[in-house]
mmCIF file of C-alpha atoms in Angstrom:
data_model
loop_
_atom_site.group_PDB
_atom_site.id
_atom_site.type_symbol
_atom_site.label_atom_id
_atom_site.label_comp_id
_atom_site.label_asym_id
_atom_site.label_seq_id
_atom_site.Cartn_x
_atom_site.Cartn_y
_atom_site.Cartn_z
ATOM 1 C CA UNK A 193 0.145 -0.449 -0.037
ATOM 2 C CA UNK A 194 0.957 3.266 -1.026
ATOM 3 C CA UNK A 195 -0.215 6.196 1.693
ATOM 4 C CA UNK A 196 0.098 8.728 -1.194
ATOM 5 C CA UNK A 197 -1.951 11.453 0.919
ATOM 6 C CA UNK A 198 -0.137 10.723 4.359
ATOM 7 C CA UNK A 199 -2.947 9.331 6.023
ATOM 8 C CA UNK A 200 -1.664 6.745 7.950
ATOM 9 C CA UNK A 201 1.234 8.754 8.477
ATOM 10 C CA UNK A 202 -0.673 11.205 10.008
ATOM 11 C CA UNK A 203 -3.317 8.689 11.739
ATOM 12 C CA UNK A 204 0.047 6.984 12.974
ATOM 13 C CA UNK A 205 2.372 10.095 13.698
ATOM 14 C CA UNK A 206 5.092 7.946 11.875
ATOM 15 C CA UNK A 207 8.057 10.525 11.428
ATOM 16 C CA UNK A 208 11.070 9.141 9.500
ATOM 17 C CA UNK A 209 11.325 5.898 7.212
ATOM 18 C CA UNK A 210 11.882 3.134 7.732
ATOM 19 C CA UNK A 211 9.899 3.533 11.233
ATOM 20 C CA UNK A 212 7.118 0.915 11.763
ATOM 21 C CA UNK A 213 3.636 1.605 13.465
ATOM 22 C CA UNK A 214 1.797 -1.756 15.417
ATOM 23 C CA UNK A 215 -1.746 -1.258 15.375
ATOM 24 C CA UNK A 216 -3.728 -3.257 17.923
ATOM 25 C CA UNK A 217 -7.102 -4.347 16.279
ATOM 26 C CA UNK A 218 -9.271 -2.056 18.574
ATOM 27 C CA UNK A 219 -6.645 0.658 16.642
ATOM 28 C CA UNK A 220 -5.090 1.332 19.371
ATOM 29 C CA UNK A 221 -1.007 1.961 18.953
ATOM 30 C CA UNK A 222 1.345 -1.164 20.119
ATOM 31 C CA UNK A 223 4.217 -0.006 18.713
ATOM 32 C CA UNK A 224 5.680 3.068 17.132
ATOM 33 C CA UNK A 225 9.073 3.508 16.207
ATOM 34 C CA UNK A 226 12.804 1.346 14.666
ATOM 35 C CA UNK A 227 13.077 -2.248 13.400
ATOM 36 C CA UNK A 228 15.744 -2.954 15.018
ATOM 37 C CA UNK A 229 19.489 -1.099 16.322
ATOM 38 C CA UNK A 230 21.266 -1.359 12.703
ATOM 39 C CA UNK A 231 21.751 2.184 12.467
ATOM 40 C CA UNK A 232 23.042 3.712 15.541
ATOM 41 C CA UNK A 233 22.848 7.256 13.950
ATOM 42 C CA UNK A 234 22.014 8.493 10.271
ATOM 43 C CA UNK A 235 24.820 7.045 8.014
ATOM 44 C CA UNK A 236 26.334 4.953 10.960
ATOM 45 C CA UNK A 237 25.363 1.544 10.543
ATOM 46 C CA UNK A 238 26.427 -1.355 13.466
ATOM 47 C CA UNK A 239 28.234 -4.156 12.485
ATOM 48 C CA UNK A 240 25.547 -6.441 14.023
ATOM 49 C CA UNK A 241 21.461 -6.315 14.836
ATOM 50 C CA UNK A 242 21.251 -6.803 18.475
ATOM 51 C CA UNK A 243 18.154 -5.347 19.102
ATOM 52 C CA UNK A 244 14.905 -6.653 17.256
ATOM 53 C CA UNK A 245 12.292 -4.148 18.592
ATOM 54 C CA UNK A 246 9.508 -4.702 15.994
ATOM 55 C CA UNK A 247 9.568 -7.845 16.266
ATOM 56 C CA UNK A 248 9.917 -7.599 19.956
ATOM 57 C CA UNK A 249 6.730 -5.281 20.107
ATOM 58 C CA UNK A 250 4.540 -7.739 17.596
ATOM 59 C CA UNK A 251 5.512 -10.753 19.666
ATOM 60 C CA UNK A 252 4.292 -9.497 23.356
ATOM 61 C CA UNK A 253 0.674 -8.548 21.529
ATOM 62 C CA UNK A 254 0.429 -11.816 19.694
ATOM 63 C CA UNK A 255 0.998 -12.853 23.031
ATOM 64 C CA UNK A 256 -1.904 -10.799 24.973
ATOM 65 C CA UNK A 257 0.986 -8.933 26.844
ATOM 66 C CA UNK A 258 1.728 -4.892 27.265
ATOM 67 C CA UNK A 259 4.560 -3.865 24.619
ATOM 68 C CA UNK A 260 7.873 -2.920 27.241
ATOM 69 C CA UNK A 261 9.142 -0.576 25.890
ATOM 70 C CA UNK A 262 6.009 1.117 22.870
ATOM 71 C CA UNK A 263 7.682 3.701 21.630
ATOM 72 C CA UNK A 264 12.104 3.892 20.034
ATOM 73 C CA UNK A 265 12.929 6.354 18.171
ATOM 74 C CA UNK A 266 13.770 5.045 14.732
ATOM 75 C CA UNK A 267 16.143 6.588 13.017
ATOM 76 C CA UNK A 268 15.885 7.889 9.396
ATOM 77 C CA UNK A 269 15.126 10.604 6.694
ATOM 78 C CA UNK A 270 12.032 12.496 7.735
ATOM 79 C CA UNK A 271 8.628 11.757 5.820
ATOM 80 C CA UNK A 272 7.849 14.519 3.581
ATOM 81 C CA UNK A 273 4.808 16.223 3.263
ATOM 82 C CA UNK A 274 2.102 15.023 0.756
ATOM 83 C CA UNK A 275 2.765 18.613 -0.813
ATOM 84 C CA UNK A 276 6.087 17.137 -1.762
ATOM 85 C CA UNK A 277 4.587 14.322 -3.798
ATOM 86 C CA UNK A 278 2.276 16.641 -6.006
#
């Protein structure tokens, strides 16, 4: 799905790419943030991923648990305003 009108961006509060948002069936946001810790900072990748934030959040949601870290700052490029693409 391509969010050309930035409706999902606005609804979820995503700010950078790549950033993921896990939404529960009741439409509450369970997790927002980075996929993993591959990037220490912009243009500075790590030698090895050690934390899998998105996977951990999905596992907790599927197990019916509260997400231990519901928001983790994502590292990436800003999502441009939808006017950028017009």
